[in-house]
C-alpha positions as YAML, in Angstrom:
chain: A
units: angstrom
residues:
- id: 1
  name: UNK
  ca: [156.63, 73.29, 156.04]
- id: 2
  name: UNK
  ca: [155.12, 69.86, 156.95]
- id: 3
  name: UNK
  ca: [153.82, 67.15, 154.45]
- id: 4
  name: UNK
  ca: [150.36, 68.08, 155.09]
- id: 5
  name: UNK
  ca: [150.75, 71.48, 154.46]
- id: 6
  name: UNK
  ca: [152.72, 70.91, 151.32]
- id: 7
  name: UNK
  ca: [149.83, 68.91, 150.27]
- id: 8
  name: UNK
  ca: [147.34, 70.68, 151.06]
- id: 9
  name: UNK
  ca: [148.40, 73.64, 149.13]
- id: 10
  name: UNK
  ca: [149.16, 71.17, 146.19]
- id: 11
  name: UNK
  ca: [145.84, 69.93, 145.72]
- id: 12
  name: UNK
  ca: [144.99, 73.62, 146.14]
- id: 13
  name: UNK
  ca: [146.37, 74.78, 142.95]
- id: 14
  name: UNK
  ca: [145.69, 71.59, 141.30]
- id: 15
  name: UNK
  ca: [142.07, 72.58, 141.65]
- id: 16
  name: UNK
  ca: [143.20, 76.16, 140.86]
- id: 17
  name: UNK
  ca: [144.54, 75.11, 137.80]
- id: 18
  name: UNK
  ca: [141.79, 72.91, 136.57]
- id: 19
  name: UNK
  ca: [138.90, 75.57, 137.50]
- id: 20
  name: UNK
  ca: [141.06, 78.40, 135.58]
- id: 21
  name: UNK
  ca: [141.42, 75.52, 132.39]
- id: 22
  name: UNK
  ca: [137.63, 75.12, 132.53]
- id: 23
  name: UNK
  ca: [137.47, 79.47, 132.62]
- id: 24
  name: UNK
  ca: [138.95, 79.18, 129.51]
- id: 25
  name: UNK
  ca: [137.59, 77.14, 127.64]
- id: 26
  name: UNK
  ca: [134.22, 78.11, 128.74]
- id: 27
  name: UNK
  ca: [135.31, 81.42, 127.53]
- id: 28
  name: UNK
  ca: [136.52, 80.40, 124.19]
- id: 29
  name: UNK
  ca: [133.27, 78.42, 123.63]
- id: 30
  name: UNK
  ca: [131.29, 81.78, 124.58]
- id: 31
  name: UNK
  ca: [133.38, 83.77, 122.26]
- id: 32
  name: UNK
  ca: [131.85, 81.69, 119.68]
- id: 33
  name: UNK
  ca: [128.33, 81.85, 119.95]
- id: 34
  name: UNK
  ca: [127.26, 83.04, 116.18]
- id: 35
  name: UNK
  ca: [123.98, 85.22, 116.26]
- id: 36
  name: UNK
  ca: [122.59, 86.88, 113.46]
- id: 37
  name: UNK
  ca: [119.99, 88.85, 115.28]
- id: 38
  name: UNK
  ca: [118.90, 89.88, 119.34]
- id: 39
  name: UNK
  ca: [117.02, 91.93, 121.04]
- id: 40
  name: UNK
  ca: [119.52, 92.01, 123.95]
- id: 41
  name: UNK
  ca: [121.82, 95.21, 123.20]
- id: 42
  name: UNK
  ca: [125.14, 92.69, 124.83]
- id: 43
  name: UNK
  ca: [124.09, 89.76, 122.44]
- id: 44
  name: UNK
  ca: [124.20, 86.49, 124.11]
- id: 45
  name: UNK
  ca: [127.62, 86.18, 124.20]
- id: 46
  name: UNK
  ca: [127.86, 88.68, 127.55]
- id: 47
  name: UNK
  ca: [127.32, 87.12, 130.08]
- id: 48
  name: UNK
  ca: [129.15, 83.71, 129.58]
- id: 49
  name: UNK
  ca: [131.98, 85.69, 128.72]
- id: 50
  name: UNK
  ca: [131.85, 87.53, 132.05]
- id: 51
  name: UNK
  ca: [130.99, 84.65, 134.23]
- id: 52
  name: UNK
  ca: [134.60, 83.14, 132.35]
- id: 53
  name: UNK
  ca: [136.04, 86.31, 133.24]
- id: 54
  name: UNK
  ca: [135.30, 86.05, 136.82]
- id: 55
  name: UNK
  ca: [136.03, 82.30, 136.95]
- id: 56
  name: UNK
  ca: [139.61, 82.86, 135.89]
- id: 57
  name: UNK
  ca: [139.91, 85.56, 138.10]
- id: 58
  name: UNK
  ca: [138.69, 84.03, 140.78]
- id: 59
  name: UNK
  ca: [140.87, 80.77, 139.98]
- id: 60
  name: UNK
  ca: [143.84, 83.17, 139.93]
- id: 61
  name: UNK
  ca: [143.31, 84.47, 143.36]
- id: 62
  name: UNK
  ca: [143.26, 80.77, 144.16]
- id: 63
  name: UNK
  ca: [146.18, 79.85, 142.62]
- id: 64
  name: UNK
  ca: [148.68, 82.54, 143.83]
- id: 65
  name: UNK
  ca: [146.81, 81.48, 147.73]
- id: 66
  name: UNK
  ca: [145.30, 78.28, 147.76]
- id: 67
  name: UNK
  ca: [145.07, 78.23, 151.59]
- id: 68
  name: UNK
  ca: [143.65, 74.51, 153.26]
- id: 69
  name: UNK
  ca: [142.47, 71.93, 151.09]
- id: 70
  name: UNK
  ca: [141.67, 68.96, 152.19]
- id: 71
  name: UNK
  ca: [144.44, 66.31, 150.90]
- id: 72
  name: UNK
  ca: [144.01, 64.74, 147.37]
- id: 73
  name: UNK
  ca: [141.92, 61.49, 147.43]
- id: 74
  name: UNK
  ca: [143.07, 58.04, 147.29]
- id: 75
  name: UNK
  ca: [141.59, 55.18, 147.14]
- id: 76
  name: UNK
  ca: [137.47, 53.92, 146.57]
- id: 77
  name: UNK
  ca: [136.94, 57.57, 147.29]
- id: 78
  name: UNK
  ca: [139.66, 58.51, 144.08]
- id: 79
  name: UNK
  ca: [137.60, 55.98, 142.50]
- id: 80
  name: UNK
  ca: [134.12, 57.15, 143.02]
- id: 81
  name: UNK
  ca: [135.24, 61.03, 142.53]
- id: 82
  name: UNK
  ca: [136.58, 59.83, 139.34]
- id: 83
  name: UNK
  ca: [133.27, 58.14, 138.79]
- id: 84
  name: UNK
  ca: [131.48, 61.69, 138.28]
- id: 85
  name: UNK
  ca: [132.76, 62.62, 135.53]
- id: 86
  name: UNK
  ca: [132.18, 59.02, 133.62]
- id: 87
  name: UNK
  ca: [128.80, 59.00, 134.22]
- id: 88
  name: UNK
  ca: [128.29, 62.40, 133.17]
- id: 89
  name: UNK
  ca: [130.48, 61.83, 129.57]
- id: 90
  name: UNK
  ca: [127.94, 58.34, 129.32]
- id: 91
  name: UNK
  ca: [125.28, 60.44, 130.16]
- id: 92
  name: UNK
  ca: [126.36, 63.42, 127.73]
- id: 93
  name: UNK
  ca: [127.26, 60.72, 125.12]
- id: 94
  name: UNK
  ca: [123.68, 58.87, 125.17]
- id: 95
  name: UNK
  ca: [121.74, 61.79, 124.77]
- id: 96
  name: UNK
  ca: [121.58, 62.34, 121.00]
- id: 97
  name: UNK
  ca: [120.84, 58.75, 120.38]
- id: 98
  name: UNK
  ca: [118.46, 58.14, 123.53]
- id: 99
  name: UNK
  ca: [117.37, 61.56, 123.88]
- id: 100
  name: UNK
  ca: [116.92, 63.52, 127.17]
- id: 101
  name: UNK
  ca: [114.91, 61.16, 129.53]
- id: 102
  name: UNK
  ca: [117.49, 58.53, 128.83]
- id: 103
  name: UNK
  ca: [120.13, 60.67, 129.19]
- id: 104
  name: UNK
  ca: [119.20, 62.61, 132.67]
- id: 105
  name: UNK
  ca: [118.10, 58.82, 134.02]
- id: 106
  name: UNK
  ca: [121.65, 57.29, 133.23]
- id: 107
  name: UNK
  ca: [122.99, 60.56, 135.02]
- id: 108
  name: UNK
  ca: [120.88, 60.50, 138.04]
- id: 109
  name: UNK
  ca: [121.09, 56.73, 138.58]
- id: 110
  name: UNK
  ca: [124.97, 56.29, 138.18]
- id: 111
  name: UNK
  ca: [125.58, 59.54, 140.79]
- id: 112
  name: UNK
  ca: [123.26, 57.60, 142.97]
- id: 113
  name: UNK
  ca: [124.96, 54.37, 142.93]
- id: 114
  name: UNK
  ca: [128.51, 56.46, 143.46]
- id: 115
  name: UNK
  ca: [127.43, 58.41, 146.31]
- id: 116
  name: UNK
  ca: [125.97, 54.81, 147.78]
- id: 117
  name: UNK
  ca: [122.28, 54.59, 147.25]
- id: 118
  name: UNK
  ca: [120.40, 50.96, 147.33]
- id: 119
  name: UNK
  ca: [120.26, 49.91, 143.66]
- id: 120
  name: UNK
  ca: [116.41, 50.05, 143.98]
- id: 121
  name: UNK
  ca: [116.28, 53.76, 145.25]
- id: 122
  name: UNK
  ca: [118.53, 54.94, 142.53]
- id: 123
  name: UNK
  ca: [115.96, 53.46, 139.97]
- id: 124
  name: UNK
  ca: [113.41, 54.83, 141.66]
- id: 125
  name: UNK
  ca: [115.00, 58.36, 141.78]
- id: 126
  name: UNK
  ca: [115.89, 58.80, 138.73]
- id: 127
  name: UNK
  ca: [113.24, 57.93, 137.24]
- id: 128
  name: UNK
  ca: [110.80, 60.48, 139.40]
- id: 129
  name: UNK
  ca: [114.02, 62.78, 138.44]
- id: 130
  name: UNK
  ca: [113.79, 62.36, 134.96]
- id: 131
  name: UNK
  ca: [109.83, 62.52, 135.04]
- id: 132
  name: UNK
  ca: [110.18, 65.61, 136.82]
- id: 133
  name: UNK
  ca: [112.39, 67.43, 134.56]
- id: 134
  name: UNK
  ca: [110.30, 66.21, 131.58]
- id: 135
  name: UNK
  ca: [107.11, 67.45, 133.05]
- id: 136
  name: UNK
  ca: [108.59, 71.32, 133.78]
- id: 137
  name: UNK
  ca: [110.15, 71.77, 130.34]
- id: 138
  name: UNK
  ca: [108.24, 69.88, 128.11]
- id: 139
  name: UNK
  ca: [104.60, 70.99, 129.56]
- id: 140
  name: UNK
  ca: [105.68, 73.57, 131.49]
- id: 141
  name: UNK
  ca: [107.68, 75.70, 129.88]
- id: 142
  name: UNK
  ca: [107.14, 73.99, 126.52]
- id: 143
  name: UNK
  ca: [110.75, 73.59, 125.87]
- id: 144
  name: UNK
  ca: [110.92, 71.01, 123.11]
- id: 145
  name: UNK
  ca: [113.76, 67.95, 124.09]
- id: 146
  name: UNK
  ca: [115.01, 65.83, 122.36]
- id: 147
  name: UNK
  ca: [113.42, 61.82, 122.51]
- id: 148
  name: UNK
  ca: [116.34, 60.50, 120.60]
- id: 149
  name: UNK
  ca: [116.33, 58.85, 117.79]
- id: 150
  name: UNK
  ca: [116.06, 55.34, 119.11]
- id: 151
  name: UNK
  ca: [112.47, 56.39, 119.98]
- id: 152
  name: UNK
  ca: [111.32, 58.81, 117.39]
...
């Protein structure tokens, strides 16, 4: 078996493993949802449960044959894909305080600048992003989000 190969199944069930991690925990999470009344005869528990379920099963199959993967990524690009998830913990972490404008701006502009957008076009994307998103639940669908308490 050549390097690339062995690699190539490596990062395979390193992505295997972390997808069947994230199963889960998204499943224990879902096993928790409390409800004291619904109208659904499942409860809302049901389908997060399943789509864990099928994740993990799904993950399995992966594991046991990961089949090509592309090798694991060094470098700026190591960089940037660890960039990702950053952005979305500062984004994630801002939202409570700065509410959800803030927090869906921070997210769109930093995954701009990471995938290489102009400075100027990442402002100006995630602001119309963040606009946009405000406009369909809060008027739209009259979803109620958060402003943060910084500006309430």
């Amino acid at each position: 078996m050549s390097d690339h190969s062995r690699t190539s199944l490596l990062t395979g069930r390193i992505g295997a493993i972390c997808v069947l991690a994230f199963a889960v925990a998204y499943g224990i999470g879902a096993s928790r949802i409390d409800y004291s009344f619904s109208s659904d005869p499942l409860g809302p528990r049901a389908v997060p449960l399943m789509l864990a379920g099928v994740l993990g099963v799904l993950a399995l199959f992966y594991l046991r044959s990961p089949g090509s993967a592309e090798g694991f990524p060094t470098g700026t690009l190591l960089l940037r894909v660890l960039a990702v998830p950053v952005v979305l913990v500062a984004s994630v972490a801002v939202f409570e305080p700065a509410g959800f404008a803030a927090s869906i701006f921070l997210l769109t502009f930093g995954t701009g600048l990471i995938f290489g957008a102009p400075p100027l076009k990442a402002l100006i994307g995630a602001a119309g992003h963040a606009a946009l998103w405000w406009v369909v639940f809060d008027w739209l669908l009259e979803v109620y989000l958060p402003v943060g308490a910084l500006f309430s």
